[in-house]
XYZ file of C-alpha atoms in Angstrom:
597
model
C 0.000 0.000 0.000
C 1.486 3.302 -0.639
C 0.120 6.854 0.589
C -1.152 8.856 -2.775
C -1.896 12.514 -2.304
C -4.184 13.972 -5.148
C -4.057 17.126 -5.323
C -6.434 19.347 -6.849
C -6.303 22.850 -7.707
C -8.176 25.785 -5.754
C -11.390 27.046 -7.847
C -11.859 30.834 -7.323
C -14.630 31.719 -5.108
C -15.509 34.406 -7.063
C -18.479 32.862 -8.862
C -19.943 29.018 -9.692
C -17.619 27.027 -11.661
C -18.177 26.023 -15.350
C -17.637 22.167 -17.209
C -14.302 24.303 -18.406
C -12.756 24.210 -15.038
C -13.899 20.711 -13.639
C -12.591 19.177 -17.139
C -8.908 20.586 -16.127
C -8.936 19.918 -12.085
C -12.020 18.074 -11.275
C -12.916 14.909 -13.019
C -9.858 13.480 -13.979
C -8.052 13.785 -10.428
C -11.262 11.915 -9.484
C -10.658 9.110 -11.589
C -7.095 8.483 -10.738
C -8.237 8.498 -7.015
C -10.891 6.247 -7.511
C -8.938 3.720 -9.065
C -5.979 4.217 -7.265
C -8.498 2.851 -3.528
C -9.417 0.815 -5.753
C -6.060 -0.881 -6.118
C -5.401 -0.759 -2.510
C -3.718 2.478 -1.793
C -4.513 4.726 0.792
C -5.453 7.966 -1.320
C -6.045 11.553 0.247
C -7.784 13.733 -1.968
C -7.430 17.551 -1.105
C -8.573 21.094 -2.296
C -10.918 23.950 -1.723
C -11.782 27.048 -2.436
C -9.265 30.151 -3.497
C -10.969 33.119 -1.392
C -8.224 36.015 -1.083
C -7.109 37.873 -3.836
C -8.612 40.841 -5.871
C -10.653 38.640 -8.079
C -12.960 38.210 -4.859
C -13.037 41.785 -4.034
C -14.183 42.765 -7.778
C -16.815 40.264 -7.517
C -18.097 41.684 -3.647
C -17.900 45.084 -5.267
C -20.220 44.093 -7.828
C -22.589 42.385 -5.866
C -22.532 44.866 -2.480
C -20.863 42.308 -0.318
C -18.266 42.455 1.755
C -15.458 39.582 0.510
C -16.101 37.337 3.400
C -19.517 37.149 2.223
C -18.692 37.191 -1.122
C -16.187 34.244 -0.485
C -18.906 32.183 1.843
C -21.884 32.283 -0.651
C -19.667 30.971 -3.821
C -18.037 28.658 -1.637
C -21.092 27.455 -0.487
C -22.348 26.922 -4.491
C -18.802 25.419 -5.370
C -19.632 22.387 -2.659
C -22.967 21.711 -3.852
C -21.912 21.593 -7.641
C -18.493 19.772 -6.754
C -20.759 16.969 -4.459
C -23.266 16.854 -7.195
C -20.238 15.763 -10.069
C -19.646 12.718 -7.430
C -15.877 14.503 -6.976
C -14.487 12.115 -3.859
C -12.635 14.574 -1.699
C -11.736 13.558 1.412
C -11.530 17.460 2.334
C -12.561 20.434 0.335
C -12.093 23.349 2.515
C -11.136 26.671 2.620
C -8.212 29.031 2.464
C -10.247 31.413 4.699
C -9.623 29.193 7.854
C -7.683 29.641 10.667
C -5.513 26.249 10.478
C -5.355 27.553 6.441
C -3.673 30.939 7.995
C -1.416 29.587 10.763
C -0.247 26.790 7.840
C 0.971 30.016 5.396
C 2.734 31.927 7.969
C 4.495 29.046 9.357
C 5.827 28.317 6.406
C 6.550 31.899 4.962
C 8.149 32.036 8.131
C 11.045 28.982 7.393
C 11.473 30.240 4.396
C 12.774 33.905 5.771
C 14.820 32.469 8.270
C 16.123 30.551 5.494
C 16.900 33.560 3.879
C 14.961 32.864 0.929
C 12.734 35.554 1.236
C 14.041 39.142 0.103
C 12.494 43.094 1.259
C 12.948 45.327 -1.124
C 11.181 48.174 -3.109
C 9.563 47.505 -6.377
C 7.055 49.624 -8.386
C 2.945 48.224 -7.623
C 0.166 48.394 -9.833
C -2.859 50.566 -8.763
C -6.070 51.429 -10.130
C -6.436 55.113 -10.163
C -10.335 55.053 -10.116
C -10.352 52.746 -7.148
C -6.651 53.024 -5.916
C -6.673 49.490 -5.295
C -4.079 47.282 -5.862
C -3.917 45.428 -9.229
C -2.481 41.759 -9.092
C -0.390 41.392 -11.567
C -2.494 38.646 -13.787
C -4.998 41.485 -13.664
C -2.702 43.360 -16.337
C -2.897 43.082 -20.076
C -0.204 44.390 -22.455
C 2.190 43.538 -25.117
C 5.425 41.101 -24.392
C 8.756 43.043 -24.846
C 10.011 39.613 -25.714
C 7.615 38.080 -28.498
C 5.470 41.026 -29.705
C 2.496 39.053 -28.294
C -0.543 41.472 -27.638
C -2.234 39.652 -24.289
C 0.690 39.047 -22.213
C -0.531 39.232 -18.436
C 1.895 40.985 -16.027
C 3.156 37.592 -14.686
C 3.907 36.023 -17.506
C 3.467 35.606 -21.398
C 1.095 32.589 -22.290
C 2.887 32.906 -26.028
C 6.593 32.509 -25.134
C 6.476 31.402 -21.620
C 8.760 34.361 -19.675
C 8.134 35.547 -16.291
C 7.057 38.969 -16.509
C 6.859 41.457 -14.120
C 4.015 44.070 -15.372
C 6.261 47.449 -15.876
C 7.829 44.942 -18.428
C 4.924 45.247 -20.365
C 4.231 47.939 -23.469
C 1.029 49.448 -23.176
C -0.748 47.678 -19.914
C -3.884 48.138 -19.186
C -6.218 46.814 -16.194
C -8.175 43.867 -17.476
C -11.109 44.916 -15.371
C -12.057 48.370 -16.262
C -9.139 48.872 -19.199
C -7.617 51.639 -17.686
C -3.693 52.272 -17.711
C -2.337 51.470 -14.006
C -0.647 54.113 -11.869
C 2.852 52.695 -10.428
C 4.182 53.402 -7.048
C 7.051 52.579 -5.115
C 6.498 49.919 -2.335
C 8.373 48.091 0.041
C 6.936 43.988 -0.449
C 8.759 40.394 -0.222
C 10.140 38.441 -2.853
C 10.569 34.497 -3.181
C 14.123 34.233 -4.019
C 13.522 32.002 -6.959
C 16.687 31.875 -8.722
C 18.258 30.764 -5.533
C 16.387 27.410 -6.318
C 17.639 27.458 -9.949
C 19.737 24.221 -10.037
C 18.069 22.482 -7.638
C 14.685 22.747 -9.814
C 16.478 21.717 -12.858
C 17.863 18.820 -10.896
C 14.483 17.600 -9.654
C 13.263 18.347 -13.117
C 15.980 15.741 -14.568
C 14.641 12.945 -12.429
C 10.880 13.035 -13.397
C 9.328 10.721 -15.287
C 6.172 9.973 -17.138
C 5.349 13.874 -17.101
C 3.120 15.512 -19.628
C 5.582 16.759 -22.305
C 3.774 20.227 -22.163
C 4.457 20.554 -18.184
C 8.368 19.428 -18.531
C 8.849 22.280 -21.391
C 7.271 24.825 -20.371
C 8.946 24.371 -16.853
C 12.277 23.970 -18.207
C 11.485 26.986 -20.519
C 11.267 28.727 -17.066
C 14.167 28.179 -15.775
C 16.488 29.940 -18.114
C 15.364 33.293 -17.026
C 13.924 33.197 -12.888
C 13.577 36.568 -10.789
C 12.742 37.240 -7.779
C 8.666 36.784 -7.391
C 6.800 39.199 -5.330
C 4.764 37.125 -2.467
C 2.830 40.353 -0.912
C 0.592 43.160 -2.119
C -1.282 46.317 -0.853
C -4.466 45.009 0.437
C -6.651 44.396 3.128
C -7.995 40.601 2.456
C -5.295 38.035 2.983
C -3.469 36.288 5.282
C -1.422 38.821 7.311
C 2.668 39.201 6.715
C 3.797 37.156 10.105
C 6.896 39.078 10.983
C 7.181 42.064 13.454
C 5.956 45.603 12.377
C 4.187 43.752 9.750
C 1.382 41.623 10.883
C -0.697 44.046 11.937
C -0.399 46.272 8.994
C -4.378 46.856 7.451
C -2.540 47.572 3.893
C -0.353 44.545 3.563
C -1.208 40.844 2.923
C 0.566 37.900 1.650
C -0.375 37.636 -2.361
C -3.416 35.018 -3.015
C -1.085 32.819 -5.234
C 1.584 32.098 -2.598
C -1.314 31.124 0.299
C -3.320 29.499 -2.452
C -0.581 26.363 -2.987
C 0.338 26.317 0.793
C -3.817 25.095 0.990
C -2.538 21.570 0.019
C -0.613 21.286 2.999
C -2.784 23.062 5.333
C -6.303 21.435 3.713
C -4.284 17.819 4.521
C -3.192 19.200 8.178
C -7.029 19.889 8.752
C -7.840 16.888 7.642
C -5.693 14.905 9.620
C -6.631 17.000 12.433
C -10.557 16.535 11.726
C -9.963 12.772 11.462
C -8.443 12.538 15.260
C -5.081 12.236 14.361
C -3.504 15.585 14.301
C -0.164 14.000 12.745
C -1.514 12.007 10.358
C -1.392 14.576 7.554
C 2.946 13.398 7.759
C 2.350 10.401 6.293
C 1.704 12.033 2.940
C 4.084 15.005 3.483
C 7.145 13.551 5.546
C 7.255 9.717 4.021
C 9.292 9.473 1.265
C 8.246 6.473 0.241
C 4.354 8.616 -0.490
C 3.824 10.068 -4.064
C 1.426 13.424 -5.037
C 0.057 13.942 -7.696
C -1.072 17.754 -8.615
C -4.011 18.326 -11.139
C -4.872 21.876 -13.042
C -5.437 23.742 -16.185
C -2.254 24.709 -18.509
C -2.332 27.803 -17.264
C -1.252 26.878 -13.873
C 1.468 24.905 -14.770
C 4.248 27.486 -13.478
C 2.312 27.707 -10.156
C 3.023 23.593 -9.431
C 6.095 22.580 -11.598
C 7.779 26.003 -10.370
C 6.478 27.750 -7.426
C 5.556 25.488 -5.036
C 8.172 23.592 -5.469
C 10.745 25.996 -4.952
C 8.978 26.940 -1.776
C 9.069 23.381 -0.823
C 12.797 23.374 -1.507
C 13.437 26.567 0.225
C 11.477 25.049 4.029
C 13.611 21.908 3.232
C 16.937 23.952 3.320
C 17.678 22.693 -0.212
C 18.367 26.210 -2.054
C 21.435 28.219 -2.565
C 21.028 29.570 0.910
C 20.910 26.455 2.953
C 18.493 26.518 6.164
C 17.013 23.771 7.879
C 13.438 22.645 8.104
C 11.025 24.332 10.490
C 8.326 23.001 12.574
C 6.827 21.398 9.728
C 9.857 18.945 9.151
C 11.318 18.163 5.471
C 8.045 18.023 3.047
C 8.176 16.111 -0.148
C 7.815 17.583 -3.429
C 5.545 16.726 -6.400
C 5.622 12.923 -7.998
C 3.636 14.195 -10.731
C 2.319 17.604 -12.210
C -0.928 16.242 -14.039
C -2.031 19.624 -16.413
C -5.040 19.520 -18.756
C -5.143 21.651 -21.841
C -8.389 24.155 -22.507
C -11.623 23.201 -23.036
C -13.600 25.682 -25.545
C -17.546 25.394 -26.288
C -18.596 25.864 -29.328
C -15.462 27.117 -30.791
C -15.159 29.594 -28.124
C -13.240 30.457 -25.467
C -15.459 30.288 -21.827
C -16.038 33.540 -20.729
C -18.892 34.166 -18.016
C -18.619 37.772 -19.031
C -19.625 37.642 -22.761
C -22.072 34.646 -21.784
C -19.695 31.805 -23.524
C -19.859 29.569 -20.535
C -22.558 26.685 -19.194
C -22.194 26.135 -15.222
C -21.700 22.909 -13.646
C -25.107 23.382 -11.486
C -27.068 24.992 -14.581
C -25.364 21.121 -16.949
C -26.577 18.703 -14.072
C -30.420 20.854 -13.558
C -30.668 19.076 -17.462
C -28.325 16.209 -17.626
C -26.930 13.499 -15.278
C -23.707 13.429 -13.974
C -21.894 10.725 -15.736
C -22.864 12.238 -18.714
C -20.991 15.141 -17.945
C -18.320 12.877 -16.636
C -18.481 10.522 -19.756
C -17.318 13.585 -22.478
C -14.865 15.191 -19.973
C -12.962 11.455 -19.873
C -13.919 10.976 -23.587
C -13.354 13.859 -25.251
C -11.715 16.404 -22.632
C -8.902 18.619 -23.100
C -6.163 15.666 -22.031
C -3.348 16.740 -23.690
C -4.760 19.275 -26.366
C -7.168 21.959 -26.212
C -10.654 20.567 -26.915
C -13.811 22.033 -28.267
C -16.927 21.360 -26.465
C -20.417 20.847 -28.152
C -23.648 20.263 -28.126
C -23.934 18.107 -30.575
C -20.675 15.800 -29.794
C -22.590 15.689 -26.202
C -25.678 14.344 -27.972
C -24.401 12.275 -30.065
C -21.943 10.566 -27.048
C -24.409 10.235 -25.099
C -27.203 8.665 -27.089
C -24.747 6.736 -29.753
C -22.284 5.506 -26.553
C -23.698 5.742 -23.455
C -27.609 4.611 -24.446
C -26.804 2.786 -27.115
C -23.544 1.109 -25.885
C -23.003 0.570 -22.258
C -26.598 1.246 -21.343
C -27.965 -1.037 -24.290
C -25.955 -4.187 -22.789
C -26.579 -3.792 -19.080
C -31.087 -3.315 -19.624
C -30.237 -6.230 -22.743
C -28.616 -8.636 -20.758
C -30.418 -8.420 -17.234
C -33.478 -7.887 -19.042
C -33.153 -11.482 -20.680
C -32.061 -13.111 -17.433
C -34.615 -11.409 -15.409
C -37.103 -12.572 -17.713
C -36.556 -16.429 -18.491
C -34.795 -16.891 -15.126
C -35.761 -14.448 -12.642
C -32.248 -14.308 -11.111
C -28.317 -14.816 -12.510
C -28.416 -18.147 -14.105
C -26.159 -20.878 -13.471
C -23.031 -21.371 -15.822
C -22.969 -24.672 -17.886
C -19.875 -26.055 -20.032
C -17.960 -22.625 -21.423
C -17.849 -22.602 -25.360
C -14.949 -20.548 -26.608
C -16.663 -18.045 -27.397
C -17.994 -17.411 -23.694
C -14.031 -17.894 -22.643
C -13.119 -15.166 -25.052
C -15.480 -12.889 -23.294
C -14.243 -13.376 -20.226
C -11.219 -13.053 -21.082
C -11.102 -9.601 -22.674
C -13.085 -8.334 -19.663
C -10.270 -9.539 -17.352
C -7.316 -8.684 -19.572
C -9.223 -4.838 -19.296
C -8.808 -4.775 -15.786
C -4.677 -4.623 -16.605
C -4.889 -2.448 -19.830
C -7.471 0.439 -18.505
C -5.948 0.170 -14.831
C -2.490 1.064 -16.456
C -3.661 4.054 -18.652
C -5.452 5.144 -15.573
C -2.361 4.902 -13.312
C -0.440 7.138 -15.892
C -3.469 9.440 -16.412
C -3.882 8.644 -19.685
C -7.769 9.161 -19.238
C -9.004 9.610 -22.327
C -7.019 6.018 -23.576
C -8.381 4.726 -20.639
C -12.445 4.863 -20.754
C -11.983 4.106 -24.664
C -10.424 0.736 -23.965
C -13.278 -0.004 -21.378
C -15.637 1.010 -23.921
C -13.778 -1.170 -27.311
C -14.520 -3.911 -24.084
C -18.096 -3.078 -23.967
C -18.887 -3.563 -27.839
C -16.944 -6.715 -27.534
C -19.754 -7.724 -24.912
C -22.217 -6.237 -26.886
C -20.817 -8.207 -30.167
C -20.732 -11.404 -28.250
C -24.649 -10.897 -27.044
C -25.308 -10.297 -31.309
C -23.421 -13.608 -32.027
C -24.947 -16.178 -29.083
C -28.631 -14.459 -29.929
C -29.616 -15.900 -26.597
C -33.178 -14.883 -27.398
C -33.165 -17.616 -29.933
C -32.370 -20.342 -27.210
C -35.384 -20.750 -25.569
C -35.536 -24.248 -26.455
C -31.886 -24.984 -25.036
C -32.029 -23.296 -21.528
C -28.944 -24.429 -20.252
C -27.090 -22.805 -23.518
C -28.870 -19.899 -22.744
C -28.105 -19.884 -18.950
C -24.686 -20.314 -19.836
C -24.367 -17.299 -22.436
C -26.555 -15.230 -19.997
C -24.399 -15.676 -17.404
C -21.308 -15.149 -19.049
C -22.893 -11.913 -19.965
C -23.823 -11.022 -16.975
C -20.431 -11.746 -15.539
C -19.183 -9.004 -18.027
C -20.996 -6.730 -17.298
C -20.580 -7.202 -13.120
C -16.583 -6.735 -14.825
C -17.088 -3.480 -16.624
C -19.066 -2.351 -13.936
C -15.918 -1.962 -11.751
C -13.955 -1.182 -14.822
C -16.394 1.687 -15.661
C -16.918 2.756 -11.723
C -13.699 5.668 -11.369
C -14.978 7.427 -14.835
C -18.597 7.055 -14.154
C -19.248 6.281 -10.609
C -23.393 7.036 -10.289
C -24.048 4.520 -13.113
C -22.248 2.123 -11.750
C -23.453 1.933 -8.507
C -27.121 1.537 -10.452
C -25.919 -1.441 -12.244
C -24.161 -2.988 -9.060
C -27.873 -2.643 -7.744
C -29.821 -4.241 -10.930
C -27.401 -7.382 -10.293
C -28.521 -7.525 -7.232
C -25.868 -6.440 -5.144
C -26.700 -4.448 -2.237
C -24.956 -1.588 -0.078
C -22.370 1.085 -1.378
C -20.363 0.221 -4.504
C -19.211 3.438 -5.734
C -19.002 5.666 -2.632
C -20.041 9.423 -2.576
C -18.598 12.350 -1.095
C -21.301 14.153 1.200
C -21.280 17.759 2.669
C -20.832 18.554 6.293
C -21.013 21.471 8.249
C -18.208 22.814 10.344
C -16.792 25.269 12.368
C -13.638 26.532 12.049
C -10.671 24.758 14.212
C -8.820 27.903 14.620
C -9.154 31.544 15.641
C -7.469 34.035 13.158
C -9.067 33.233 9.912
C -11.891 35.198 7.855
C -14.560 32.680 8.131
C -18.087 33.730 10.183
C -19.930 30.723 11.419
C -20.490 27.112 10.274
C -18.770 26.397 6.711
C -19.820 23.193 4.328
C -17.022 21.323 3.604
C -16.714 17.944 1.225
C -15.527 14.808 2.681
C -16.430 11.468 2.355
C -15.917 7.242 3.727
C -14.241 5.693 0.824
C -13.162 2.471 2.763
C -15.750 0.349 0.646
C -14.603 0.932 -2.611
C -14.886 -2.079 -4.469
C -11.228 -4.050 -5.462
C -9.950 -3.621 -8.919
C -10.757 -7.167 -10.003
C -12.989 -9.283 -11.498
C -15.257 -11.069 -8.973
C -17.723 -14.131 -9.934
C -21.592 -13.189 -10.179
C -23.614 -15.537 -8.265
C -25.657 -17.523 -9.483
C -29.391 -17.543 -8.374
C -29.043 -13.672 -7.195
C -32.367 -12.736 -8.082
C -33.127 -10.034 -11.050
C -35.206 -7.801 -11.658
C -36.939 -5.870 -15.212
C -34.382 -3.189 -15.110
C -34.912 0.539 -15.850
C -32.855 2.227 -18.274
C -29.348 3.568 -17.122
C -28.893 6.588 -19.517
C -31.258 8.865 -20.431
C -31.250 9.499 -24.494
C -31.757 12.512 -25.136
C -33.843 14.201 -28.034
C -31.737 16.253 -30.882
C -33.601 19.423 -30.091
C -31.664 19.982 -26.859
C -28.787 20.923 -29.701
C -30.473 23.893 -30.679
C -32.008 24.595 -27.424
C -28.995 24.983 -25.717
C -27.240 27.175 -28.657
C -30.158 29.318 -28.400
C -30.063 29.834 -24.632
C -26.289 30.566 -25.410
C -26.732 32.666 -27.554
C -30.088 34.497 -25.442
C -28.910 38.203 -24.656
């Protein structure tokens, strides 16, 4: 058994989330942690909402809330959607807690006695309407280096450089357009070229990464600075040094508390669990692996960032140092980043109305179906175009008419000339075939899983469940009515691939699964759920008010990822169609609402 951390990135509280964002962070981290309980490991799955920052206090602004309200009602809607999708976190919290806060400053503490934390003056952005700080990836202007026009002031999507935004020619504020005033502020710095050779180092000994994540990261390297970790504003986590902490006009910048939440979200676990020093086991054991899931755009955050701060509490920069009170934390196994997904050939934008919400999808259409496309068709390794009528036709030509079509086929027939799973006569070699494929799947989708190759992965299960589906066409046991035992046997065999794919099928599309585990007649929790829960915060010194929903879940009964032996005589019922088809006039229903002003 080894200790798997699945990490998943921070949504912004700043409004409900759309199918782009849960096709880069949410549902494939969910598969590889479903499968991975399924093969035995013990797998903590950790996130929660991103609540600092000026992207909530634009969207409190807009709506006449203060940000911790702001931050509380769109966490609130992020839960529900998130539980909804069937997402299995064993914690989705907050970075508005106090355990969250006391996590950050612990750590940006280490790292300044480490010395890799610099003071020093450097020119901020400000609004001059609002004289508010502006973030840097607020900023829009034109890279010095590659001429490209929508460079944000952290970096330049087309050519990959760190950018700081007085780089930039021409900037502009991406929320009202205006030109930014600059003004000379004292803030701290992450020393990141002080981590330099020990990133390319760490670099050099992973494996199996995404070919986009290793170069862009290396890309990176060739030209670090310094990387401001504090702004003028007052919603953060305070600066935790003297003359500093209680300062109304300084916080810590959301980006460097935002990564820190996948330590602190597994310390609150662990502490929420009974075990306050169980969170080590996936931090301090070398022999545990983490895996880190996001959109290409926040590759530089987790290939980069983090783990230079990781580095720097370890000691393991230019600078030396020794671990703090945390001990020596272990950095990334894996960074697992999805491409874009578009709709409709354009890019998601809640702004200009491009965008269909998680809650507003699953009011219309189930959740598997939603999870189906995202492992079919998602933005894996290239950007991806959602639409309508690639959702329709998946749906009704694969979902209905494949894997739905042979489970209400097969139990149908058995329910109806046996009443239960029949018994098994002499195999033929065509039933052994059968069998075999569904068995041999087990190996070849468990291994694409493994290396998050999810969109390899659900189409081998699926090439498995037309070869059921082709075997049920060949033995016609409809036409064997006068050899029952032959059609016991081929019904059974069936049946037995089906109780296989089931399992197969269960990480990609857990809700239908656990309905076909209960039309074979099994009983109790196949596919388990995460569930919501109300709690109050551990710690004094955060931003939250009151009772907070978080996601957690009991995973312990996850089914093994094997092939176990239907039993014979397990009654069967007339089953009820698994998928919904769906009519071809929900194509240009949901263009037209798209397109509705």
């Amino acid at each position: 058994m080894t200790h798997v951390l699945t990490a998943l990135a921070w949504p912004y509280a700043n409004g409900p989330r759309h199918i782009g964002h849960v096709a880069g962070f949410g549902v494939p981290a969910d598969v590889f942690a479903r499968y991975m309980r399924m093969r035995g490991h013990d797998v903590l799955m950790v996130s929660g909402t991103d609540e600092h920052g000026t992207p909530i206090l634009v969207q409190a602004d807009a709506e006449g809330l203060a940000p911790a309200e702001a931050a509380a009602k769109y966490n609130r809607v992020i839960v529900e959607d998130l539980e909804a999708l069937g997402l299995s976190y064993d914690l989705f919290t907050r970075t508005t807690t106090g355990n969250h806060y006391k996590t950050v400053q612990e750590l940006f503490k280490t790292l300044y006695d480490n010395g890799y934390i610099l003071e020093k003056k450097t020119p901020g952005a400000i609004s001059p309407s609002t004289g508010r700080t502006l973030p840097d990836r607020y900023i829009e202007g034109t890279c010095p280096h590659c001429g490209f026009d929508s460079a944000r002031g952290d970096q330049c999507d087309n050519c990959g450089r760190q950018l700081d935004p007085t780089d930039l020619i021409d900037p502009k504020s991406r929320i009202n357009g205006e030109a930014p005033k600059f003004v000379e502020e004292d803030h701290f710095f992450l020393d990141l070229p002080a981590f330099a050779d020990a990133l390319n180092s760490w670099l050099d000994t992973r494996t199996g990464w995404r070919t986009n994540v290793v170069r862009f990261t290396k890309n990176l390297l060739d030209d670090l600075q310094p990387r401001p970790i504090s702004r003028d504003l007052d919603w953060g986590v305070p600066i935790p040094l003297e003359g500093w902490i209680d300062r109304p006009d300084k916080r810590l910048y959301v980006w460097f508390d935002a990564v820190i939440g996948y330590l602190s979200a597994t310390i609150e676990w662990a502490r929420r669990s009974g075990d306050a020093e169980a969170w080590r086991q996936w931090w301090s054991n070398p022999e545990a692996v983490s895996y880190y899931f996001m959109g290409k755009d926040n590759i530089v955050f987790h290939s980069e960032i983090w783990p230079a701060m990781l580095l720097g509490n370890n000691g393991q920069g230019t600078a030396g140092g020794a671990p703090g009170s945390l001990g020596e934390l272990n950095l990334p196994t894996e960074v697992v980043s999805s491409e874009f997904l578009t709709m409709e050939g354009k890019q998601f934008s809640s702004s200009r109305r491009v965008v269909i919400y998680v809650r507003d999808f699953l009011e219309r259409y189930s959740a598997d179906a939603l999870r189906y496309y995202i492992c079919a068709a998602g933005p894996e390794n290239q950007d991806s175009d959602f639409t309508w009528a690639e959702f329709l036709r998946r749906n009704n030509d694969e979902l209905v008419a494949g894997w739905g079509n042979l489970v209400n086929r097969s139990i149908a027939m058995a329910a109806k000339n046996f009443g239960h799973i029949p018994e098994a006569g002499e195999l033929e070699e065509v039933d052994r075939e059968l069998l075999e494929t569904t068995r041999r799947a087990f190996d070849e989708v468990g291994a694409l899983i493994g290396s998050n190759k999810v969109r390899a992965g659900i189409g081998e299960a699926m090439k498995t469940v037309a070869a059921a589906n082709k075997y049920l066409a060949d033995t016609a046991p409809w036409k064997l009515k006068d050899d029952p035992k032959r059609q016991g046997t081929v019904l059974h065999t069936v049946l037995q691939a089906v109780s296989d794919l089931k399992t197969i099928l269960s990480p990609f599309l857990p809700h239908s699964s656990q309905r076909v585990h209960e039309l074979l007649g099994g009983e109790g929790v196949f596919a388990p759920m995460p569930r919501i829960e109300e709690v109050d915060d551990l710690d004094d010194g955060g931003a939250t008010d009151g009772p907070y929903p978080v996601l957690t879940g009991d995973y312990s009964q996850a089914p093994a990822w094997e092939s176990v032996p239907v039993r014979a005589g397990t009654p069967l019922e007339k089953p009820t169609p698994v998928f919904a088809k769906l009519d071809p006039s929900i194509v240009d229903e949901e263009i037209e609402r798209l397109d509705a002003p």
